[in-house]
Coordinates of C-alpha atoms in Angstrom, one line a residue:
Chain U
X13 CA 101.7 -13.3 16.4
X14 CA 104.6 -12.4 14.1
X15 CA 102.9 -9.0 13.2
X16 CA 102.9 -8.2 17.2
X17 CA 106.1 -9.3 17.4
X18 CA 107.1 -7.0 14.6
X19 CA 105.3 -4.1 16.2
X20 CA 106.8 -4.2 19.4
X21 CA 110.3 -4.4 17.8
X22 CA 109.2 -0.9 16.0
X23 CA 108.1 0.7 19.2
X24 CA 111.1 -0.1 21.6
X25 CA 113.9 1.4 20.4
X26 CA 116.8 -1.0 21.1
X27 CA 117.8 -1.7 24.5
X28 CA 121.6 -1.3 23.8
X29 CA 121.1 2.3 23.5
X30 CA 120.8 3.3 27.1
X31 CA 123.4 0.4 28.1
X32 CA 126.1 3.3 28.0
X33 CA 129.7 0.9 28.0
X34 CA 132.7 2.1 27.4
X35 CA 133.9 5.6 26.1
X36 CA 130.6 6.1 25.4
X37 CA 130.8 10.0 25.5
X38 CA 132.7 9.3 22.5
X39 CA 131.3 6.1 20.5
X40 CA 127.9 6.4 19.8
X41 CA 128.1 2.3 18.9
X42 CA 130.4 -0.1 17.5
X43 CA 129.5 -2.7 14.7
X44 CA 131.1 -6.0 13.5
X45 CA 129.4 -7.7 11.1
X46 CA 130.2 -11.3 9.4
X47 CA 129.5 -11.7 5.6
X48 CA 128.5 -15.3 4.6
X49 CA 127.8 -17.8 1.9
X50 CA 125.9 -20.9 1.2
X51 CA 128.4 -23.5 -0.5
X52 CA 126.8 -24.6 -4.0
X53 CA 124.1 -21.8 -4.1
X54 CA 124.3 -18.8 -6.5
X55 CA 125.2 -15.3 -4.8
X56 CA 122.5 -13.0 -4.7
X57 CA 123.9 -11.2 -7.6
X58 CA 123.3 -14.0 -10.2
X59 CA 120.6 -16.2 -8.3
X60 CA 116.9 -16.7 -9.5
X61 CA 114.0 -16.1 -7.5
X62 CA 113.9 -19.7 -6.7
X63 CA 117.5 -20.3 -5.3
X64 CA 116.7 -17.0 -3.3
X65 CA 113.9 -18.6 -1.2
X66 CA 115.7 -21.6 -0.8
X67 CA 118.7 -19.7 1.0
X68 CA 116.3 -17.9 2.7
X69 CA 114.7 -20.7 4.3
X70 CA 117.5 -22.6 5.2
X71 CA 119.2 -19.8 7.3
X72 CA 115.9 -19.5 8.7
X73 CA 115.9 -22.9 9.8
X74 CA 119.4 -22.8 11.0
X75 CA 119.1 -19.9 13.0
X76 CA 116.0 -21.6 14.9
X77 CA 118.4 -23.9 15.9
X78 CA 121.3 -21.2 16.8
X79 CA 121.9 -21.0 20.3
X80 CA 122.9 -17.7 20.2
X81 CA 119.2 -17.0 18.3
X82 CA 117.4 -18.0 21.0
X83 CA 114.0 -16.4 21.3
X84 CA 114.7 -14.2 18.3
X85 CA 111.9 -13.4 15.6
X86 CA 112.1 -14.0 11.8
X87 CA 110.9 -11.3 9.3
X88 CA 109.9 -12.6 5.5
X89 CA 110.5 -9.3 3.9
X90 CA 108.1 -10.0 1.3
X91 CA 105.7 -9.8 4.6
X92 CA 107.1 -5.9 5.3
X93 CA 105.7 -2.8 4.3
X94 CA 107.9 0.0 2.8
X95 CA 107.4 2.1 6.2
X96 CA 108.5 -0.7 8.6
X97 CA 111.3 -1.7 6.4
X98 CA 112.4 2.1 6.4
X99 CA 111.9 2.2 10.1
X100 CA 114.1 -0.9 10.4
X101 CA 116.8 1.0 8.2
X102 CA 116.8 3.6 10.2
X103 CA 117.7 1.3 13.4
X104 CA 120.4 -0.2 10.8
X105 CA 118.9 -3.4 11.1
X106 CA 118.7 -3.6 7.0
X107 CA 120.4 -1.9 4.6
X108 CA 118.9 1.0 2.7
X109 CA 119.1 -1.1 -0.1
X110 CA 116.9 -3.8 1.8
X111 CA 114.1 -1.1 1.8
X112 CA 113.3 -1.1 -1.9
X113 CA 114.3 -4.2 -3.1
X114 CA 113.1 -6.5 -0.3
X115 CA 112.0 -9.4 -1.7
X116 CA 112.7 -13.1 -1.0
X117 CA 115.0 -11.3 1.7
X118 CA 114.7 -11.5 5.3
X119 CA 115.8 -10.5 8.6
X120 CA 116.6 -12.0 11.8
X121 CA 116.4 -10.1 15.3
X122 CA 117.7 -11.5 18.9
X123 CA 116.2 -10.0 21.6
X124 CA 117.1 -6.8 22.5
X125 CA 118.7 -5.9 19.1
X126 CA 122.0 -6.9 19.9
X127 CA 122.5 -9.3 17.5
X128 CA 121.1 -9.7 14.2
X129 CA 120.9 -11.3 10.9
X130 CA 120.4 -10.3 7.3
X131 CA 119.5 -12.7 4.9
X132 CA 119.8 -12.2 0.9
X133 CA 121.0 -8.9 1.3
X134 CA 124.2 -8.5 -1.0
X135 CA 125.6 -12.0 0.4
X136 CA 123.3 -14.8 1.6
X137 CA 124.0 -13.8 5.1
X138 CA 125.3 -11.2 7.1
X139 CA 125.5 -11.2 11.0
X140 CA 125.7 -8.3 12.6
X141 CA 126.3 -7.2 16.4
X142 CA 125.4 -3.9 18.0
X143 CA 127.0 -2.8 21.3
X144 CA 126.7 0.6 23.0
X145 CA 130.1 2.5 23.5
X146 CA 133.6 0.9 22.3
X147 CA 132.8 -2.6 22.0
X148 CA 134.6 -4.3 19.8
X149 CA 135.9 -7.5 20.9
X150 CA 132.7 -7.7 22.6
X151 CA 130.7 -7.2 19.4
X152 CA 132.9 -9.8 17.9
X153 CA 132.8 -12.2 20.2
X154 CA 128.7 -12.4 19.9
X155 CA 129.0 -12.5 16.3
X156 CA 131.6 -15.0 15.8
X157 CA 129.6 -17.2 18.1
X158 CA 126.7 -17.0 16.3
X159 CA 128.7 -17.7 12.9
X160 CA 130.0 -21.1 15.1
X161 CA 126.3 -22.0 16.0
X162 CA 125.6 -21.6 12.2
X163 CA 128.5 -23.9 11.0
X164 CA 127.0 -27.0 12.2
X165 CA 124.0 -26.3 10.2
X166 CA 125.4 -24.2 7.3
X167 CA 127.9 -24.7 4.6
X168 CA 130.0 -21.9 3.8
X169 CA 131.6 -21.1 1.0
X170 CA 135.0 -21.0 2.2
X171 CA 138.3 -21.5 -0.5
X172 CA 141.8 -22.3 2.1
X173 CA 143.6 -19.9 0.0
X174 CA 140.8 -17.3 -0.3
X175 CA 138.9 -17.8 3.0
X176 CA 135.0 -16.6 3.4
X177 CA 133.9 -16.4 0.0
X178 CA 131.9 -13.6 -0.9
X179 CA 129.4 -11.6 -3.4
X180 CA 132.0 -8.7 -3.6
X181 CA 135.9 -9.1 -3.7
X182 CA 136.3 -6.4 -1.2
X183 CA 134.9 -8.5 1.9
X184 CA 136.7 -11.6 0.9
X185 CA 138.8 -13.6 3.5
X186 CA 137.3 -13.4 7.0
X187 CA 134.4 -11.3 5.6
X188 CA 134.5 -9.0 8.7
X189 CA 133.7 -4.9 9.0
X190 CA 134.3 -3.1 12.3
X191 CA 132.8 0.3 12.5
X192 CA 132.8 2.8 15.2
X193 CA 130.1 5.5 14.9
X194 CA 132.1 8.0 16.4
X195 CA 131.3 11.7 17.6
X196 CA 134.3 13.8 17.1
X197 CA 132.8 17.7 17.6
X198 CA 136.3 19.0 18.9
X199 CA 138.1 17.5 15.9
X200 CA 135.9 19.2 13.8
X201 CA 136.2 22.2 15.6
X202 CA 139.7 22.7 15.5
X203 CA 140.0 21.3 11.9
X204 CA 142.3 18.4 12.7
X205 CA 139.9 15.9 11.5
X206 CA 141.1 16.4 7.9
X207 CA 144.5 15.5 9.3
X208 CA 143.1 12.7 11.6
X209 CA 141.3 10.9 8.5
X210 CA 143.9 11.1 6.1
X211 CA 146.3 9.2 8.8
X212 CA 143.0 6.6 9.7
X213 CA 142.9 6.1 5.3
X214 CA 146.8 5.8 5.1
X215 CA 146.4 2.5 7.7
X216 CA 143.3 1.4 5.2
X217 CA 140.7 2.7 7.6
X218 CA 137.7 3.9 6.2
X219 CA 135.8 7.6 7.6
X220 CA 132.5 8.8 6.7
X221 CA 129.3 10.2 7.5
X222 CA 127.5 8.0 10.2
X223 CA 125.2 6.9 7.7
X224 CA 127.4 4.9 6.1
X225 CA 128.5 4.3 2.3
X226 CA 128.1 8.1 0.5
X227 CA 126.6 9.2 3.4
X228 CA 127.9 12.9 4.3
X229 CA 128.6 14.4 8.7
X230 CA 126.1 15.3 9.9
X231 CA 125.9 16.2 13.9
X232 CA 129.9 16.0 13.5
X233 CA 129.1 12.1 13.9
X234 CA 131.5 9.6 11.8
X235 CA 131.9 6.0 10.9
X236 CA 134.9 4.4 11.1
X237 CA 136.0 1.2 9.2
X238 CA 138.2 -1.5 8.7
X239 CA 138.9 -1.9 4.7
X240 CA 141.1 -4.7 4.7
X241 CA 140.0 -8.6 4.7
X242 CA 142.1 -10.3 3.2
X243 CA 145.5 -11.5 4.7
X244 CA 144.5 -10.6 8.0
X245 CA 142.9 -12.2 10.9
X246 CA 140.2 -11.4 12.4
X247 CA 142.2 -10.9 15.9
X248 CA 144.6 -8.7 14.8
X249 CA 141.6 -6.6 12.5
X250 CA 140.0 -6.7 16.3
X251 CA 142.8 -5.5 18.0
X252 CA 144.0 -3.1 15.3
X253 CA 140.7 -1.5 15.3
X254 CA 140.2 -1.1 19.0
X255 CA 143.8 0.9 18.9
X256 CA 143.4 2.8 16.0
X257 CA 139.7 4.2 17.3
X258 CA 141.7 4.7 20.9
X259 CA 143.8 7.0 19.7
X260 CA 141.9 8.8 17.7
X261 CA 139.5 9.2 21.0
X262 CA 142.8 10.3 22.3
X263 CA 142.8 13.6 19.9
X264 CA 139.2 13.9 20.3
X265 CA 139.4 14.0 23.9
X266 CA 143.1 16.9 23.9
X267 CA 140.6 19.1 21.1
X268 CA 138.1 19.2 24.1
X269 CA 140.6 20.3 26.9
X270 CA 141.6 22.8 24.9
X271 CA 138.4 24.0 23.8
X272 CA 138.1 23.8 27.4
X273 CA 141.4 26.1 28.1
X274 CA 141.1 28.3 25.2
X275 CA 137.3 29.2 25.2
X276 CA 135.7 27.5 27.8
X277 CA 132.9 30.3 27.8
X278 CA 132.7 30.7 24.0
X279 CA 131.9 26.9 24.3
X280 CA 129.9 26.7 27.1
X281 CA 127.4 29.9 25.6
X282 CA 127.2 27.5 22.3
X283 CA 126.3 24.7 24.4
X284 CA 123.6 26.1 26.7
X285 CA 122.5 28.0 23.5
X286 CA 121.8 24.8 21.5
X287 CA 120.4 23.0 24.6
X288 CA 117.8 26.4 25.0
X289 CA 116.7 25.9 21.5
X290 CA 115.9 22.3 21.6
X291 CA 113.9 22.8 24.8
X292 CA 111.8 25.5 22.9
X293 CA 111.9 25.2 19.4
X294 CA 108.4 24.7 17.4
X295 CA 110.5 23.6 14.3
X296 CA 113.3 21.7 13.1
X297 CA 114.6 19.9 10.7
X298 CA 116.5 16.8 11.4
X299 CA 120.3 18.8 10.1
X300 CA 119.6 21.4 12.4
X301 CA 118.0 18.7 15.3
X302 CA 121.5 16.9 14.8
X303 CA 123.8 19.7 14.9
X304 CA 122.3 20.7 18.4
X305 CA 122.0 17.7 19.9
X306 CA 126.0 17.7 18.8
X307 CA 126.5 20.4 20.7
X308 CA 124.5 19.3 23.9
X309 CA 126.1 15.7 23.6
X310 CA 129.7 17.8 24.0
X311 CA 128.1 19.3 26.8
X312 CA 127.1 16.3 28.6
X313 CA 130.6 14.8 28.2
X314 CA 132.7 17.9 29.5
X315 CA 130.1 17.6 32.7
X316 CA 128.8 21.2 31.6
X317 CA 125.0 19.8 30.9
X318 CA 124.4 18.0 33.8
X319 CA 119.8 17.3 34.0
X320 CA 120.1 14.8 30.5
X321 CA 122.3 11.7 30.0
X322 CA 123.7 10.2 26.7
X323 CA 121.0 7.5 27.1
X324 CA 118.4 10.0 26.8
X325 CA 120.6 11.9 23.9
X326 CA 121.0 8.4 21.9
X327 CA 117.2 7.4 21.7
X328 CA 116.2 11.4 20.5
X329 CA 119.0 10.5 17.6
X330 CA 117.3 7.1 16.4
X331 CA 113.6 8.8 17.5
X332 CA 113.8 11.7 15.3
X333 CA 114.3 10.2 12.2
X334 CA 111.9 10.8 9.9
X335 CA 110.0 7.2 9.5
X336 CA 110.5 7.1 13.2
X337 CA 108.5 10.5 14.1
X338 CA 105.9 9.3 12.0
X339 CA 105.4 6.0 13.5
X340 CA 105.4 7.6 17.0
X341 CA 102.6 10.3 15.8
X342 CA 101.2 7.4 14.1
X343 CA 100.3 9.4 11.0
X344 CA 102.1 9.9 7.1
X345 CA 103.5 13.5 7.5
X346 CA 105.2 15.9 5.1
X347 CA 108.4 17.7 5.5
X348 CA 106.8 20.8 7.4
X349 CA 104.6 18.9 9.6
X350 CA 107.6 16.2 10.6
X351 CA 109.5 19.0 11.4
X352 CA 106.4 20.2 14.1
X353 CA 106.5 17.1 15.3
X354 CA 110.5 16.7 15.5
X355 CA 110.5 20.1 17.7
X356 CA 107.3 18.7 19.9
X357 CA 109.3 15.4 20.6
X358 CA 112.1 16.7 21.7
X359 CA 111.0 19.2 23.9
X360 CA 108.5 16.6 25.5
X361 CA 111.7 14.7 26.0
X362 CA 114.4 17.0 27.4
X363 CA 111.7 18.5 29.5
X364 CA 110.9 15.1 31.1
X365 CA 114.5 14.4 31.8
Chain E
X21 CA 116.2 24.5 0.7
X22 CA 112.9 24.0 -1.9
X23 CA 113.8 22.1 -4.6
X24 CA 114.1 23.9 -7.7
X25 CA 112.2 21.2 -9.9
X26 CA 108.5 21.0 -8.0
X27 CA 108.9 23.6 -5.8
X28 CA 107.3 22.0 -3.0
X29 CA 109.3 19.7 -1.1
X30 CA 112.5 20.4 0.6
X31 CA 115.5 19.4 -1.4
X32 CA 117.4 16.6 0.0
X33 CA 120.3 16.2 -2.7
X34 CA 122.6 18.9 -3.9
X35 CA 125.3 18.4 -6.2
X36 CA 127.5 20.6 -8.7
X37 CA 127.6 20.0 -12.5
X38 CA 130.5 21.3 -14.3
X39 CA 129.1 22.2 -18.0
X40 CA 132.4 23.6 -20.1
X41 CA 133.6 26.7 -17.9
X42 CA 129.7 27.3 -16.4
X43 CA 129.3 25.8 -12.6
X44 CA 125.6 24.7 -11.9
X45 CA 124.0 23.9 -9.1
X46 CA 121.2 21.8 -8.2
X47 CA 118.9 21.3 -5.3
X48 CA 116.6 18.6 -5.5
X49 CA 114.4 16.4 -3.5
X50 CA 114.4 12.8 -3.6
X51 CA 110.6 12.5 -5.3
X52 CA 111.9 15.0 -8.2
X53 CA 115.0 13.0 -8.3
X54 CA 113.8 9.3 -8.8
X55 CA 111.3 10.6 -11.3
X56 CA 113.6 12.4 -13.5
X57 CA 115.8 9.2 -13.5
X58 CA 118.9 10.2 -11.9
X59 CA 119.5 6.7 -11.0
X60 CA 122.7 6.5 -9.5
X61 CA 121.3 9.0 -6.7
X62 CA 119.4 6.2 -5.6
X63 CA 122.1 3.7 -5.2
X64 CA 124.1 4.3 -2.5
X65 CA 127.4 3.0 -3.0
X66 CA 128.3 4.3 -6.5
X67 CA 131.2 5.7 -4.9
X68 CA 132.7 2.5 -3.6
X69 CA 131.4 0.5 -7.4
X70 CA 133.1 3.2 -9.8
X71 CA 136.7 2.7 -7.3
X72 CA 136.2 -1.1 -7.8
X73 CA 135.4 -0.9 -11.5
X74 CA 139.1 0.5 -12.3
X75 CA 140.7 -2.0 -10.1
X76 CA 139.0 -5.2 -11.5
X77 CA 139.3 -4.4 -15.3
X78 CA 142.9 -3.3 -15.2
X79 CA 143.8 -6.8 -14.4
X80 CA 141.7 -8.6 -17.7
X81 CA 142.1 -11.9 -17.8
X82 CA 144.6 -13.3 -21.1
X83 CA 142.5 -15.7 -22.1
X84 CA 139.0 -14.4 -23.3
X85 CA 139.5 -11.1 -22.0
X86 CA 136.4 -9.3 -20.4
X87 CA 133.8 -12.2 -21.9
X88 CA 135.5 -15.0 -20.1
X89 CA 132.5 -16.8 -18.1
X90 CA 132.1 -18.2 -15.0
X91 CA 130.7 -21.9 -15.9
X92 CA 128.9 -22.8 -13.3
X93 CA 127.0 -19.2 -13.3
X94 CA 127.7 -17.4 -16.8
X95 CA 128.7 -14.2 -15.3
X96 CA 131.6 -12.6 -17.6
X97 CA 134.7 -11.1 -16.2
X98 CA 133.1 -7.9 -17.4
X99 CA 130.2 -8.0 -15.5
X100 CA 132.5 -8.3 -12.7
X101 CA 134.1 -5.8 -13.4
X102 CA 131.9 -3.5 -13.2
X103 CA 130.9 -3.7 -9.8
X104 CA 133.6 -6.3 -8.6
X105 CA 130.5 -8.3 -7.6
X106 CA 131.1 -12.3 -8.5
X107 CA 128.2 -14.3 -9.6
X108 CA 129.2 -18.1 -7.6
X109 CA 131.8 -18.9 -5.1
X110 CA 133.3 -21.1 -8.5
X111 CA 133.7 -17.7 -10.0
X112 CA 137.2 -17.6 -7.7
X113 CA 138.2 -20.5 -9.2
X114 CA 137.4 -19.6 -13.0
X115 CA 138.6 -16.0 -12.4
X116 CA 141.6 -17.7 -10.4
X117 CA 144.8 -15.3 -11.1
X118 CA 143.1 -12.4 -12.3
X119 CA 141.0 -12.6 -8.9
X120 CA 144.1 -13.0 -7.0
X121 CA 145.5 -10.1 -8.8
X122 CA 142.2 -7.7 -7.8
X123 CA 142.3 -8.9 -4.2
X124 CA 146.0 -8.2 -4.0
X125 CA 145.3 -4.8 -5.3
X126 CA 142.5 -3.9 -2.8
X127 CA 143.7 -6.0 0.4
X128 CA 147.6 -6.0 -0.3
X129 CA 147.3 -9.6 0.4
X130 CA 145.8 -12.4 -1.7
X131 CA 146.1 -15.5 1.0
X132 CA 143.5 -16.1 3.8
X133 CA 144.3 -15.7 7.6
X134 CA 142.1 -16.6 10.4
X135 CA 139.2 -18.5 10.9
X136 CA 137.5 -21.6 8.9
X137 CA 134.9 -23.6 9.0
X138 CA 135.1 -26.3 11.3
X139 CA 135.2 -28.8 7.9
X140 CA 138.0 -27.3 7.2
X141 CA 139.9 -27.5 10.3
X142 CA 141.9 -30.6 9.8
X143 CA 145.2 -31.4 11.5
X144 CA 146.3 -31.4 7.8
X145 CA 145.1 -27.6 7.5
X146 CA 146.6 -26.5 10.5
X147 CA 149.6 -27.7 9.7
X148 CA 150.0 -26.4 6.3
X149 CA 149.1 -23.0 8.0
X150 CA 152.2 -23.7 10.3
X151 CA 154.2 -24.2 7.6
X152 CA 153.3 -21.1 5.7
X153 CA 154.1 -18.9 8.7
X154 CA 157.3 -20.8 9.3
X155 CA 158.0 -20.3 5.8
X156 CA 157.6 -16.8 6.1
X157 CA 159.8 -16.1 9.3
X158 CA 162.6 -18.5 7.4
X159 CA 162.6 -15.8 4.4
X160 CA 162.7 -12.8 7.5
X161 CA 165.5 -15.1 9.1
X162 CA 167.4 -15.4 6.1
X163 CA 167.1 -11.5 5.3
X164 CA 167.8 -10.2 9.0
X165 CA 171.3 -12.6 8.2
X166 CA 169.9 -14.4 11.4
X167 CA 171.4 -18.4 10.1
X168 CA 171.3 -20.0 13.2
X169 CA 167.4 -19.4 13.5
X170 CA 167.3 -20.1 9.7
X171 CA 168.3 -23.3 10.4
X172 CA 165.8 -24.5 12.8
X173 CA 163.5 -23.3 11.6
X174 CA 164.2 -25.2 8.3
X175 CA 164.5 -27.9 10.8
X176 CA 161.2 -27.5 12.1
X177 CA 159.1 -26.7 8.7
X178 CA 160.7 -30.5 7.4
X179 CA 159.3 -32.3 10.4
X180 CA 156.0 -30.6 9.7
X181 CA 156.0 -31.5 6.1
X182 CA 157.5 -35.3 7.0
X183 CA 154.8 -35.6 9.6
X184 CA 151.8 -34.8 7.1
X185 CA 153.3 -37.2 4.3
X186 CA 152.6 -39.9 6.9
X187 CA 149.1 -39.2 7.3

């Protein structure tokens, strides 16, 4: 039972993907997660083996009676393999530190991957919400419910002076991250980015790779995050973040017009070329897959690619990952043979569309 | 890229070492990588840890210094320090001003705002909430030269306060 239900989370990619929302030309997803604590338990820093399960079975048992939960699945980590853990990584349902050290850990799914829970990562529990497009009071909204559902049954480690107590200092308070995965091609392209993430760092915003922590740009996608959370509530960290991101769509979206303007056929040849390779080429590793699909994404936004949509766009993205390709071929490949494989995928795809 | 250790794979992580005035570069793959024991490649936040690390132990605590303990978990000031991770939610309260010191450093604020627990969310709570952000526009008031709101809302914050002494 739970081993089908494991499967067919693995198969589908999530339905959120295709949902589209909001400035979704521009926001790939947004993110709000919730770190928590059990009151009296060790954090996962200092706790034995022992104290480990016993966190891990009570969220278990309080999310089974979460509402918000209902009809999700429950995955013992210890019950995982390394390949379905790294598939789950790369759907960002677990950390890539979850992947290799997994156990007494677990993981919590609501239907349709919107909303999810991990347990024993670096604090007891972390809720997350997914939505497609610029989401965030949305996202917060699902998650903040489900952290209600879980106070009846949970204590949290909570201090009035310090709020949410957590395993590191820097998510103490209301223990809340917003993150916009964000694809900003015409910032890069005109070089203001450098300028437009110093300004998002000087408001204590962080910008990286889409990856997350250390993670470098790849496919001119970013990550942006709130730093602070301490000293600020979690309406204000909403409704600051949903500005700052608008206005940073706002420069996006001027670089484009006058990419537009100033070299509409410049772009449009790079554009049409990147869309002709991925329809025909035998190789490709996932760098150059994501630089492409960049460019094709830019296309579909400015209404110059018209036959594929960003649905179709976001589900290549999570599907060409490398644990992903392999699951879908349904064999352990090597570098050269993934990158066979990559090319075959998407050209089955973009030909289909 | 192959990587210049087994020659096989395709190298995943490039970095630059600096050795004196020589600049060497290195292309690796992640197999070559864990097995030579470059460690810190495979955690992925040393970047965020080695920020944190200066910011927790330049506030050391007076008494005990880095080998004060957390008693109800044993973890030392140092060990929090190095990766600002805290061993107990009673490590707040045994690192008390030194914590409030590090939080102030990376938040520029040390005092929760926003939601609780619903244990927490006594009348007595919210009013001593009230009172702090009354408090707070009362110093504004006072600064801006603005007495006449000054006044009420001294007025206000003593009703607050006379109110929760008759609880």
């Amino acid at each position: 039972m739970k081993q089908k239900q494991l499967q067919r989370l693995l198969k589908n990619p999530a339905s959120w993907l295709a949902e589209g929302g909001e400035e979704s030309e521009l926001v790939f997803a947004t993110r709000v997660r919730l770190a928590r604590n059990i009151d009296g338990r060790k954090f996962t820093y200092c706790a034995e083996a022992s104290e480990l399960t016993l966190v891990r079975d009570e969220v278990r048992d309080a999310l089974a009676l979460a509402p918000s939960m209902k009809g999700s699945i429950f995955l013992d980590m210890n019950d995982t393999t390394e390949p379905e853990r790294m598939i789950l990584a790369e759907r960002r349902l677990i950390s890539h530190d979850m992947v290799r050290r997994f156990t007494n850990r677990g993981l919590a799914v609501a239907r349709g991957e919107k909303l999810s829970v991990m347990v024993n990562e670096e604090d007891h529990i972390r809720l997350q919400s997914f939505e497609s497009g610029l989401a965030v009071c949305e996202a917060f909204d699902r998650v903040s419910r489900l952290d209600d559902d879980l106070d009846g049954s949970l204590e949290f480690a909570f201090s009035d002076r310090f709020g949410y107590l957590t395993a590191c200092a820097t998510n103490v308070g209301t223990g809340l991250r917003v993150s916009a995965m964000v694809h900003l091609p015409g910032l890069v392209h005109n070089g203001d980015i450098r300028q437009v993430s110093d300004g998002l760092r000087h408001v204590r915003l962080s910008v990286r790779g889409s990856y997350g922590e250390g993670s470098e740009v790849v496919g001119n996608f970013f990550q942006i995050s709130n730093l602070i959370t301490l000293g600020l509530s979690e309406s204000d960290t909403v409704k600051n973040m949903d500005s700052h991101i608008r206005k940073v769509l706002e420069f996006e979206k001027k670089a484009r017009e006058t990419l537009l303007k100033e070299a509409r056929s410049l772009l449009e040849d790079k554009i049409w070329r990147a869309y002709g390779i991925l329809k025909n080429a035998r190789m490709l590793d996932s760098r150059e897959a994501m630089g492409l699909i960049s460019a094709v994404r830019l296309g579909v936004g400015l209404g110059i690619v018209t036959d594929t949509g960003l649905s179709d766009l976001n589900e290549i993205l999570i599907m060409i990952q490398p644990m992903h390709l392999q699951m879908l071929y349904e064999k352990v490949m090597g570098p050269d043979e993934r990158d066979r494989s990559r090319a075959d995928y998407i050209r089955s795809r973009l030909k289909a569309s | 890229m192959i990587c210049q250790f087994c020659k096989k794979n395709n190298a995943t992580i490039h970095f630059t070492n600096v050795d004196g005035n020589k600049v060497v570069k290195i292309h690796i793959c992640r197999s070559c990588a864990e097995a030579k024991g470059f460690d810190y490649l495979k955690r992925s936040n040393f970047e965020k840890t080695d920020l944190l690390a200066g910011l927790v132990s330049s506030a050391l605590p007076e008494k005990g210094g880095a080998r004060r303990r957390c008693e109800h978990c044993g973890r030392t000031y140092a060990a929090f320090s190095k990766s600002a991770g805290l061993g107990c939610s009673k490590c707040y309260d045994s690192f008390g001003e030194e914590i409030a010191k590090v939080l102030k450093r990376i938040h520029g604020n040390a005092r929760h705002l926003g939601k609780s627990p619903r244990r927490y969310c006594t009348e007595k709570v919210h009013a001593r909430r009230r009172i702090r952000a009354l408090e707070d526009e009362l110093r504004i008031s006072v600064e801006l030269e603005n007495y006449e709101r000054a006044a009420r809302l001294r007025d206000e914050i003593a009703d607050l306060k006379k109110g929760m002494e008759k609880r």
